[in-house]
């Protein structure tokens, strides 16, 4: 504007001039001549601080991590790497607690309970198994076979030879047909277990031994084991009985009125003894 223009009037000397600043131009000026200030970081956001907070390591390692805040250089990097490695190892160890037991450990038997935990219970004594009854042979029935076994068992107990067993069984076959007989002459003989009766004087039992001749009491002679023992004891007293025939050896003990009758039982007696020994 020309100074001579009517609208042109000079401003008073003491009046301040107000200048309007365009925000856009101001922003451009700042962008041209001033750099923005970097954001401030707290200690908790530094690299060593983040490692200490994230891993939760032990107190000693935590102190190392905190002490390393603000340090620079190779030493600081070594501390940071050591803390990171320890944290990774701790995490692996904590996961191991959730593993299932290996098959070898699962197959182990459970530990035996202590005496205080489970009171010991006393088991009742086991009853002995009943002896097996021998199977009858040579045409015998079960009662006859049981009596033959009693005769053989006593002979083996007395260490008698096998031939003595045959002589004894053959004698009982002839005298009582291998039945434990009472006597019609001795009423008391019926008070004991018996399997029939005979009437040959006062003879009783498997070997028809007479109480009046000193073989024993009625009660004793009615027991098959006792009667067999008495027979073997008498056979031992016969001189040279081992070299005698079955008939001669039996007759030397029994003094029977029919001495040749024992011979016909030798084969069957041998079969029975073979089945029992």
PDB file of C-alpha atoms in Angstrom:
ATOM      1  CA  UNK A   1       0.000   0.000   0.000  1.00  0.00           C
ATOM      2  CA  UNK A   2       1.230   3.454  -0.905  1.00  0.00           C
ATOM      3  CA  UNK A   3       2.104   5.719   1.950  1.00  0.00           C
ATOM      4  CA  UNK A   4      -0.040   8.490   0.557  1.00  0.00           C
ATOM      5  CA  UNK A   5      -3.165   6.253   0.451  1.00  0.00           C
ATOM      6  CA  UNK A   6      -5.960   7.493   2.658  1.00  0.00           C
ATOM      7  CA  UNK A   7      -6.260   4.226   4.519  1.00  0.00           C
ATOM      8  CA  UNK A   8      -2.631   4.050   5.280  1.00  0.00           C
ATOM      9  CA  UNK A   9      -1.899   5.202   8.803  1.00  0.00           C
ATOM     10  CA  UNK A  10       1.285   4.587  10.668  1.00  0.00           C
ATOM     11  CA  UNK A  11       1.007   2.641  13.936  1.00  0.00           C
ATOM     12  CA  UNK A  12       1.985   4.255  17.160  1.00  0.00           C
ATOM     13  CA  UNK A  13       5.514   3.545  18.241  1.00  0.00           C
ATOM     14  CA  UNK A  14       4.527   1.961  21.593  1.00  0.00           C
ATOM     15  CA  UNK A  15       1.945  -0.462  20.162  1.00  0.00           C
ATOM     16  CA  UNK A  16       2.980  -4.141  19.918  1.00  0.00           C
ATOM     17  CA  UNK A  17       2.360  -6.014  16.738  1.00  0.00           C
ATOM     18  CA  UNK A  18       0.500  -9.346  17.235  1.00  0.00           C
ATOM     19  CA  UNK A  19       1.414 -11.969  14.782  1.00  0.00           C
ATOM     20  CA  UNK A  20      -0.844 -14.903  14.018  1.00  0.00           C
ATOM     21  CA  UNK A  21       1.013 -18.224  13.770  1.00  0.00           C
ATOM     22  CA  UNK A  22      -0.422 -20.832  11.485  1.00  0.00           C
ATOM     23  CA  UNK A  23      -0.488 -24.216  13.244  1.00  0.00           C
ATOM     24  CA  UNK A  24       0.452 -26.006  10.058  1.00  0.00           C
ATOM     25  CA  UNK A  25       3.419 -23.754   9.504  1.00  0.00           C
ATOM     26  CA  UNK A  26       4.413 -24.103  13.123  1.00  0.00           C
ATOM     27  CA  UNK A  27       4.311 -27.885  12.839  1.00  0.00           C
ATOM     28  CA  UNK A  28       6.422 -27.642   9.713  1.00  0.00           C
ATOM     29  CA  UNK A  29       8.895 -25.453  11.506  1.00  0.00           C
ATOM     30  CA  UNK A  30       9.177 -27.812  14.398  1.00  0.00           C
ATOM     31  CA  UNK A  31       9.592 -30.741  12.055  1.00  0.00           C
ATOM     32  CA  UNK A  32      12.323 -28.895  10.204  1.00  0.00           C
ATOM     33  CA  UNK A  33      14.397 -27.547  13.082  1.00  0.00           C
ATOM     34  CA  UNK A  34      13.602 -29.727  16.183  1.00  0.00           C
ATOM     35  CA  UNK A  35      13.660 -33.507  16.662  1.00  0.00           C
ATOM     36  CA  UNK A  36      10.999 -35.074  18.853  1.00  0.00           C
ATOM     37  CA  UNK A  37      12.174 -36.157  22.306  1.00  0.00           C
ATOM     38  CA  UNK A  38      12.684 -39.906  22.751  1.00  0.00           C
ATOM     39  CA  UNK A  39      10.204 -41.601  25.055  1.00  0.00           C
ATOM     40  CA  UNK A  40      11.430 -42.289  28.559  1.00  0.00           C
ATOM     41  CA  UNK A  41      11.900 -45.891  29.653  1.00  0.00           C
ATOM     42  CA  UNK A  42      11.314 -47.149  33.133  1.00  0.00           C
ATOM     43  CA  UNK A  43      13.691 -49.559  34.774  1.00  0.00           C
ATOM     44  CA  UNK A  44      11.105 -52.295  34.630  1.00  0.00           C
ATOM     45  CA  UNK A  45      11.070 -52.129  30.818  1.00  0.00           C
ATOM     46  CA  UNK A  46      14.851 -52.518  30.355  1.00  0.00           C
ATOM     47  CA  UNK A  47      16.137 -55.802  28.916  1.00  0.00           C
ATOM     48  CA  UNK A  48      17.609 -57.223  32.145  1.00  0.00           C
ATOM     49  CA  UNK A  49      14.540 -56.138  34.094  1.00  0.00           C
ATOM     50  CA  UNK A  50      12.200 -57.917  31.678  1.00  0.00           C
ATOM     51  CA  UNK A  51      14.262 -61.122  32.003  1.00  0.00           C
ATOM     52  CA  UNK A  52      14.164 -61.027  35.806  1.00  0.00           C
ATOM     53  CA  UNK A  53      10.403 -60.422  35.923  1.00  0.00           C
ATOM     54  CA  UNK A  54       9.484 -62.921  33.160  1.00  0.00           C
ATOM     55  CA  UNK A  55      11.462 -65.930  34.352  1.00  0.00           C
ATOM     56  CA  UNK A  56      11.026 -65.696  38.115  1.00  0.00           C
ATOM     57  CA  UNK A  57      14.434 -67.188  38.792  1.00  0.00           C
ATOM     58  CA  UNK A  58      15.883 -67.794  42.204  1.00  0.00           C
ATOM     59  CA  UNK A  59      16.851 -64.936  44.504  1.00  0.00           C
ATOM     60  CA  UNK A  60      20.545 -65.079  43.678  1.00  0.00           C
ATOM     61  CA  UNK A  61      19.981 -64.939  39.962  1.00  0.00           C
ATOM     62  CA  UNK A  62      17.365 -62.231  40.498  1.00  0.00           C
ATOM     63  CA  UNK A  63      19.913 -60.075  42.309  1.00  0.00           C
ATOM     64  CA  UNK A  64      22.342 -60.555  39.451  1.00  0.00           C
ATOM     65  CA  UNK A  65      19.664 -59.493  36.962  1.00  0.00           C
ATOM     66  CA  UNK A  66      18.728 -56.390  38.984  1.00  0.00           C
ATOM     67  CA  UNK A  67      22.340 -55.469  39.550  1.00  0.00           C
ATOM     68  CA  UNK A  68      22.925 -55.686  35.834  1.00  0.00           C
ATOM     69  CA  UNK A  69      20.311 -53.016  34.990  1.00  0.00           C
ATOM     70  CA  UNK A  70      21.975 -50.119  33.374  1.00  0.00           C
ATOM     71  CA  UNK A  71      25.263 -51.919  32.678  1.00  0.00           C
ATOM     72  CA  UNK A  72      26.560 -52.044  29.152  1.00  0.00           C
ATOM     73  CA  UNK A  73      29.197 -54.000  27.365  1.00  0.00           C
ATOM     74  CA  UNK A  74      30.150 -57.680  27.032  1.00  0.00           C
ATOM     75  CA  UNK A  75      29.838 -58.446  30.757  1.00  0.00           C
ATOM     76  CA  UNK A  76      26.236 -57.295  30.738  1.00  0.00           C
ATOM     77  CA  UNK A  77      25.454 -59.520  27.743  1.00  0.00           C
ATOM     78  CA  UNK A  78      27.017 -62.570  29.455  1.00  0.00           C
ATOM     79  CA  UNK A  79      24.883 -62.091  32.577  1.00  0.00           C
ATOM     80  CA  UNK A  80      21.758 -61.720  30.484  1.00  0.00           C
ATOM     81  CA  UNK A  81      22.489 -64.912  28.502  1.00  0.00           C
ATOM     82  CA  UNK A  82      23.209 -66.888  31.696  1.00  0.00           C
ATOM     83  CA  UNK A  83      19.917 -65.762  33.249  1.00  0.00           C
ATOM     84  CA  UNK A  84      18.023 -66.716  30.103  1.00  0.00           C
ATOM     85  CA  UNK A  85      19.633 -70.165  29.978  1.00  0.00           C
ATOM     86  CA  UNK A  86      18.820 -70.831  33.652  1.00  0.00           C
ATOM     87  CA  UNK A  87      15.225 -69.754  33.130  1.00  0.00           C
ATOM     88  CA  UNK A  88      14.832 -72.156  30.209  1.00  0.00           C
ATOM     89  CA  UNK A  89      16.265 -74.998  32.316  1.00  0.00           C
ATOM     90  CA  UNK A  90      13.902 -74.233  35.208  1.00  0.00           C
ATOM     91  CA  UNK A  91      10.917 -74.350  32.894  1.00  0.00           C
ATOM     92  CA  UNK A  92      11.905 -77.802  31.586  1.00  0.00           C
ATOM     93  CA  UNK A  93      12.314 -79.099  35.114  1.00  0.00           C
ATOM     94  CA  UNK A  94       8.885 -77.870  36.139  1.00  0.00           C
ATOM     95  CA  UNK A  95       7.273 -79.695  33.202  1.00  0.00           C
ATOM     96  CA  UNK A  96       8.902 -82.943  34.271  1.00  0.00           C
ATOM     97  CA  UNK A  97       6.651 -83.098  37.337  1.00  0.00           C
ATOM     98  CA  UNK A  98       3.641 -83.739  35.099  1.00  0.00           C
ATOM     99  CA  UNK A  99       5.087 -86.805  33.320  1.00  0.00           C
ATOM    100  CA  UNK A 100       3.447 -90.162  33.785  1.00  0.00           C
ATOM    101  CA  UNK A 101       5.444 -92.982  35.366  1.00  0.00           C
ATOM    102  CA  UNK A 102       7.442 -95.098  32.903  1.00  0.00           C
ATOM    103  CA  UNK A 103       6.206 -98.645  32.259  1.00  0.00           C
ATOM    104  CA  UNK A 104       9.067-100.132  34.291  1.00  0.00           C
ATOM    105  CA  UNK A 105       8.068 -98.180  37.380  1.00  0.00           C
ATOM    106  CA  UNK A 106       4.368 -98.835  36.869  1.00  0.00           C
ATOM    107  CA  UNK A 107       5.040-102.564  36.722  1.00  0.00           C
ATOM    108  CA  UNK A 108       6.741-102.644  40.111  1.00  0.00           C
ATOM    109  CA  UNK A 109       4.671-104.330  42.833  1.00  0.00           C
ATOM    110  CA  UNK A 110       3.222-102.086  45.543  1.00  0.00           C
ATOM    111  CA  UNK A 111       5.226-101.904  48.777  1.00  0.00           C
ATOM    112  CA  UNK A 112       4.385-104.426  51.411  1.00  0.00           C
ATOM    113  CA  UNK A 113       2.156-103.017  54.175  1.00  0.00           C
ATOM    114  CA  UNK A 114       3.764-102.420  57.519  1.00  0.00           C
ATOM    115  CA  UNK A 115       2.728-104.613  60.457  1.00  0.00           C
ATOM    116  CA  UNK A 116       1.076-101.633  62.151  1.00  0.00           C
ATOM    117  CA  UNK A 117      -1.010-100.784  59.085  1.00  0.00           C
ATOM    118  CA  UNK A 118      -2.428-104.254  58.528  1.00  0.00           C
ATOM    119  CA  UNK A 119      -2.651-106.493  61.581  1.00  0.00           C
ATOM    120  CA  UNK A 120      -1.438-109.995  60.922  1.00  0.00           C
ATOM    121  CA  UNK A 121      -4.202-112.554  60.759  1.00  0.00           C
ATOM    122  CA  UNK A 122      -3.468-116.038  61.984  1.00  0.00           C
ATOM    123  CA  UNK A 123      -4.365-118.603  59.375  1.00  0.00           C
ATOM    124  CA  UNK A 124      -6.030-121.749  60.615  1.00  0.00           C
ATOM    125  CA  UNK A 125      -3.817-124.827  60.339  1.00  0.00           C
ATOM    126  CA  UNK A 126      -4.339-126.772  57.184  1.00  0.00           C
ATOM    127  CA  UNK A 127      -5.843-130.191  57.627  1.00  0.00           C
ATOM    128  CA  UNK A 128      -3.622-132.957  56.303  1.00  0.00           C
ATOM    129  CA  UNK A 129      -4.904-134.430  53.093  1.00  0.00           C
ATOM    130  CA  UNK A 130      -6.406-137.874  53.603  1.00  0.00           C
ATOM    131  CA  UNK A 131      -4.167-140.637  52.252  1.00  0.00           C
ATOM    132  CA  UNK A 132      -5.128-141.926  48.857  1.00  0.00           C
ATOM    133  CA  UNK A 133      -6.660-145.355  48.914  1.00  0.00           C
ATOM    134  CA  UNK A 134      -4.842-147.804  46.659  1.00  0.00           C
ATOM    135  CA  UNK A 135      -6.602-149.087  43.588  1.00  0.00           C
ATOM    136  CA  UNK A 136      -7.537-152.759  44.047  1.00  0.00           C
ATOM    137  CA  UNK A 137      -5.620-155.337  41.983  1.00  0.00           C
ATOM    138  CA  UNK A 138      -5.508-159.129  41.666  1.00  0.00           C
ATOM    139  CA  UNK A 139      -9.275-159.460  42.112  1.00  0.00           C
ATOM    140  CA  UNK A 140      -9.378-157.791  45.554  1.00  0.00           C
ATOM    141  CA  UNK A 141     -12.058-155.365  46.676  1.00  0.00           C
ATOM    142  CA  UNK A 142     -11.298-152.023  48.310  1.00  0.00           C
ATOM    143  CA  UNK A 143     -11.419-153.358  51.884  1.00  0.00           C
ATOM    144  CA  UNK A 144      -9.041-156.175  51.078  1.00  0.00           C
ATOM    145  CA  UNK A 145      -6.665-153.779  49.285  1.00  0.00           C
ATOM    146  CA  UNK A 146      -6.699-151.375  52.239  1.00  0.00           C
ATOM    147  CA  UNK A 147      -5.765-154.219  54.614  1.00  0.00           C
ATOM    148  CA  UNK A 148      -2.975-155.349  52.281  1.00  0.00           C
ATOM    149  CA  UNK A 149      -1.621-151.804  52.308  1.00  0.00           C
ATOM    150  CA  UNK A 150      -1.604-151.778  56.105  1.00  0.00           C
ATOM    151  CA  UNK A 151       0.457-154.995  56.110  1.00  0.00           C
ATOM    152  CA  UNK A 152       2.946-153.663  53.541  1.00  0.00           C
ATOM    153  CA  UNK A 153       3.311-150.290  55.287  1.00  0.00           C
ATOM    154  CA  UNK A 154       4.226-151.938  58.586  1.00  0.00           C
ATOM    155  CA  UNK A 155       6.776-154.210  56.889  1.00  0.00           C
ATOM    156  CA  UNK A 156       8.463-151.254  55.197  1.00  0.00           C
ATOM    157  CA  UNK A 157       8.495-149.378  58.489  1.00  0.00           C
ATOM    158  CA  UNK A 158      10.262-152.351  60.097  1.00  0.00           C
ATOM    159  CA  UNK A 159      12.798-152.448  57.194  1.00  0.00           C
ATOM    160  CA  UNK A 160      11.682-155.915  56.205  1.00  0.00           C
ATOM    161  CA  UNK A 161      12.765-157.143  52.744  1.00  0.00           C
ATOM    162  CA  UNK A 162      10.311-157.382  49.878  1.00  0.00           C
ATOM    163  CA  UNK A 163      10.049-161.165  50.208  1.00  0.00           C
ATOM    164  CA  UNK A 164       8.791-160.777  53.787  1.00  0.00           C
ATOM    165  CA  UNK A 165       6.008-158.528  52.497  1.00  0.00           C
ATOM    166  CA  UNK A 166       4.935-161.206  50.030  1.00  0.00           C
ATOM    167  CA  UNK A 167       4.985-163.872  52.754  1.00  0.00           C
ATOM    168  CA  UNK A 168       2.831-161.739  55.058  1.00  0.00           C
ATOM    169  CA  UNK A 169       0.233-160.837  52.397  1.00  0.00           C
ATOM    170  CA  UNK A 170      -0.007-164.464  51.219  1.00  0.00           C
ATOM    171  CA  UNK A 171      -0.500-165.612  54.845  1.00  0.00           C
ATOM    172  CA  UNK A 172      -3.344-163.119  55.420  1.00  0.00           C
ATOM    173  CA  UNK A 173      -4.992-164.223  52.174  1.00  0.00           C
ATOM    174  CA  UNK A 174      -5.080-167.794  53.437  1.00  0.00           C
ATOM    175  CA  UNK A 175      -6.020-167.072  57.059  1.00  0.00           C
ATOM    176  CA  UNK A 176      -8.758-164.442  56.657  1.00  0.00           C
ATOM    177  CA  UNK A 177      -9.044-163.686  52.909  1.00  0.00           C
ATOM    178  CA  UNK A 178      -7.620-160.233  53.843  1.00  0.00           C
ATOM    179  CA  UNK A 179     -10.621-159.302  56.043  1.00  0.00           C
ATOM    180  CA  UNK A 180     -10.335-158.193  59.649  1.00  0.00           C
ATOM    181  CA  UNK A 181     -12.407-160.897  61.354  1.00  0.00           C
ATOM    182  CA  UNK A 182     -13.914-161.084  64.819  1.00  0.00           C
ATOM    183  CA  UNK A 183     -14.428-164.430  66.582  1.00  0.00           C
ATOM    184  CA  UNK A 184     -17.715-166.072  67.402  1.00  0.00           C
ATOM    185  CA  UNK A 185     -15.996-167.533  70.460  1.00  0.00           C
ATOM    186  CA  UNK A 186     -14.927-164.114  71.782  1.00  0.00           C
ATOM    187  CA  UNK A 187     -17.934-161.778  72.025  1.00  0.00           C
ATOM    188  CA  UNK A 188     -15.680-158.888  73.012  1.00  0.00           C
ATOM    189  CA  UNK A 189     -14.031-159.022  69.593  1.00  0.00           C
ATOM    190  CA  UNK A 190     -17.231-157.599  68.123  1.00  0.00           C
ATOM    191  CA  UNK A 191     -16.709-154.439  70.176  1.00  0.00           C
ATOM    192  CA  UNK A 192     -13.900-153.468  67.786  1.00  0.00           C
ATOM    193  CA  UNK A 193     -14.011-152.578  64.093  1.00  0.00           C
ATOM    194  CA  UNK A 194     -14.345-155.776  62.106  1.00  0.00           C
ATOM    195  CA  UNK A 195     -15.327-156.990  58.641  1.00  0.00           C
ATOM    196  CA  UNK A 196     -16.915-160.348  59.436  1.00  0.00           C
ATOM    197  CA  UNK A 197     -16.334-163.193  61.848  1.00  0.00           C
ATOM    198  CA  UNK A 198     -14.768-166.636  62.091  1.00  0.00           C
ATOM    199  CA  UNK A 199     -15.174-169.632  64.375  1.00  0.00           C
ATOM    200  CA  UNK A 200     -11.682-171.167  64.507  1.00  0.00           C
ATOM    201  CA  UNK A 201     -11.301-171.289  68.285  1.00  0.00           C
ATOM    202  CA  UNK A 202     -10.334-167.855  69.592  1.00  0.00           C
ATOM    203  CA  UNK A 203      -8.480-166.724  66.442  1.00  0.00           C
ATOM    204  CA  UNK A 204      -9.073-163.064  65.448  1.00  0.00           C
ATOM    205  CA  UNK A 205      -7.868-160.462  62.999  1.00  0.00           C
ATOM    206  CA  UNK A 206      -6.130-160.627  59.618  1.00  0.00           C
ATOM    207  CA  UNK A 207      -3.706-163.407  60.642  1.00  0.00           C
ATOM    208  CA  UNK A 208      -6.181-165.294  62.891  1.00  0.00           C
ATOM    209  CA  UNK A 209      -3.816-165.014  65.834  1.00  0.00           C
ATOM    210  CA  UNK A 210      -4.996-166.410  69.176  1.00  0.00           C
ATOM    211  CA  UNK A 211      -4.966-164.297  72.331  1.00  0.00           C
ATOM    212  CA  UNK A 212      -4.703-167.488  74.368  1.00  0.00           C
ATOM    213  CA  UNK A 213      -1.390-168.301  72.657  1.00  0.00           C
ATOM    214  CA  UNK A 214       0.209-165.031  73.723  1.00  0.00           C
ATOM    215  CA  UNK A 215      -0.059-163.040  70.494  1.00  0.00           C
ATOM    216  CA  UNK A 216      -1.670-160.123  72.281  1.00  0.00           C
ATOM    217  CA  UNK A 217      -4.986-158.936  73.639  1.00  0.00           C
ATOM    218  CA  UNK A 218      -8.177-159.069  71.639  1.00  0.00           C
ATOM    219  CA  UNK A 219      -8.167-155.300  71.258  1.00  0.00           C
ATOM    220  CA  UNK A 220      -4.574-155.359  69.973  1.00  0.00           C
ATOM    221  CA  UNK A 221      -5.032-158.202  67.527  1.00  0.00           C
ATOM    222  CA  UNK A 222      -8.134-156.568  66.051  1.00  0.00           C
ATOM    223  CA  UNK A 223      -5.933-153.713  64.813  1.00  0.00           C
ATOM    224  CA  UNK A 224      -4.403-154.628  61.409  1.00  0.00           C
ATOM    225  CA  UNK A 225      -1.173-152.721  62.053  1.00  0.00           C
ATOM    226  CA  UNK A 226      -0.534-154.482  65.363  1.00  0.00           C
ATOM    227  CA  UNK A 227      -1.362-157.904  63.908  1.00  0.00           C
ATOM    228  CA  UNK A 228       1.089-157.342  61.012  1.00  0.00           C
ATOM    229  CA  UNK A 229       3.836-156.203  63.391  1.00  0.00           C
ATOM    230  CA  UNK A 230       3.357-159.343  65.489  1.00  0.00           C
ATOM    231  CA  UNK A 231       3.663-161.511  62.364  1.00  0.00           C
ATOM    232  CA  UNK A 232       6.894-159.847  61.138  1.00  0.00           C
ATOM    233  CA  UNK A 233       8.424-160.094  64.628  1.00  0.00           C
ATOM    234  CA  UNK A 234       7.738-163.826  64.689  1.00  0.00           C
ATOM    235  CA  UNK A 235       9.097-164.270  61.127  1.00  0.00           C
ATOM    236  CA  UNK A 236      12.366-162.690  62.133  1.00  0.00           C
ATOM    237  CA  UNK A 237      12.788-165.362  64.770  1.00  0.00           C
ATOM    238  CA  UNK A 238      12.641-168.175  62.202  1.00  0.00           C
ATOM    239  CA  UNK A 239      16.208-169.181  61.293  1.00  0.00           C
ATOM    240  CA  UNK A 240      16.930-168.974  57.546  1.00  0.00           C
ATOM    241  CA  UNK A 241      13.423-167.853  56.613  1.00  0.00           C
ATOM    242  CA  UNK A 242      14.892-165.800  53.737  1.00  0.00           C
ATOM    243  CA  UNK A 243      15.891-169.005  51.929  1.00  0.00           C
ATOM    244  CA  UNK A 244      12.567-170.756  52.549  1.00  0.00           C
ATOM    245  CA  UNK A 245       9.635-170.921  50.197  1.00  0.00           C
ATOM    246  CA  UNK A 246       6.645-168.700  50.911  1.00  0.00           C
ATOM    247  CA  UNK A 247       4.722-171.721  52.180  1.00  0.00           C
ATOM    248  CA  UNK A 248       7.520-172.915  54.475  1.00  0.00           C
ATOM    249  CA  UNK A 249       8.134-169.433  55.916  1.00  0.00           C
ATOM    250  CA  UNK A 250       4.422-168.836  56.560  1.00  0.00           C
ATOM    251  CA  UNK A 251       3.970-172.256  58.114  1.00  0.00           C
ATOM    252  CA  UNK A 252       6.950-171.732  60.411  1.00  0.00           C
ATOM    253  CA  UNK A 253       5.107-168.779  61.926  1.00  0.00           C
ATOM    254  CA  UNK A 254       1.494-169.890  61.788  1.00  0.00           C
ATOM    255  CA  UNK A 255       1.858-173.631  62.459  1.00  0.00           C
ATOM    256  CA  UNK A 256      -1.255-174.274  60.424  1.00  0.00           C
ATOM    257  CA  UNK A 257      -3.025-177.604  60.035  1.00  0.00           C
ATOM    258  CA  UNK A 258      -2.820-177.045  56.270  1.00  0.00           C
ATOM    259  CA  UNK A 259       0.785-176.055  55.579  1.00  0.00           C
ATOM    260  CA  UNK A 260       0.570-176.328  51.793  1.00  0.00           C
ATOM    261  CA  UNK A 261      -2.379-173.925  51.488  1.00  0.00           C
ATOM    262  CA  UNK A 262      -0.174-170.777  51.431  1.00  0.00           C
ATOM    263  CA  UNK A 263       1.547-171.666  48.162  1.00  0.00           C
ATOM    264  CA  UNK A 264      -1.492-170.933  46.018  1.00  0.00           C
ATOM    265  CA  UNK A 265      -1.527-167.265  47.146  1.00  0.00           C
ATOM    266  CA  UNK A 266       2.086-166.456  46.282  1.00  0.00           C
ATOM    267  CA  UNK A 267       1.424-165.093  42.768  1.00  0.00           C
ATOM    268  CA  UNK A 268      -1.457-162.847  43.816  1.00  0.00           C
ATOM    269  CA  UNK A 269       0.490-161.645  46.849  1.00  0.00           C
ATOM    270  CA  UNK A 270       3.412-160.723  44.623  1.00  0.00           C
ATOM    271  CA  UNK A 271       1.099-158.685  42.368  1.00  0.00           C
ATOM    272  CA  UNK A 272      -0.422-156.857  45.329  1.00  0.00           C
ATOM    273  CA  UNK A 273       2.949-155.998  46.853  1.00  0.00           C
ATOM    274  CA  UNK A 274       4.214-154.717  43.493  1.00  0.00           C
ATOM    275  CA  UNK A 275       1.220-152.375  43.305  1.00  0.00           C
ATOM    276  CA  UNK A 276       1.874-150.988  46.788  1.00  0.00           C
ATOM    277  CA  UNK A 277       5.665-150.402  46.789  1.00  0.00           C
TER     278      UNK A 277
END
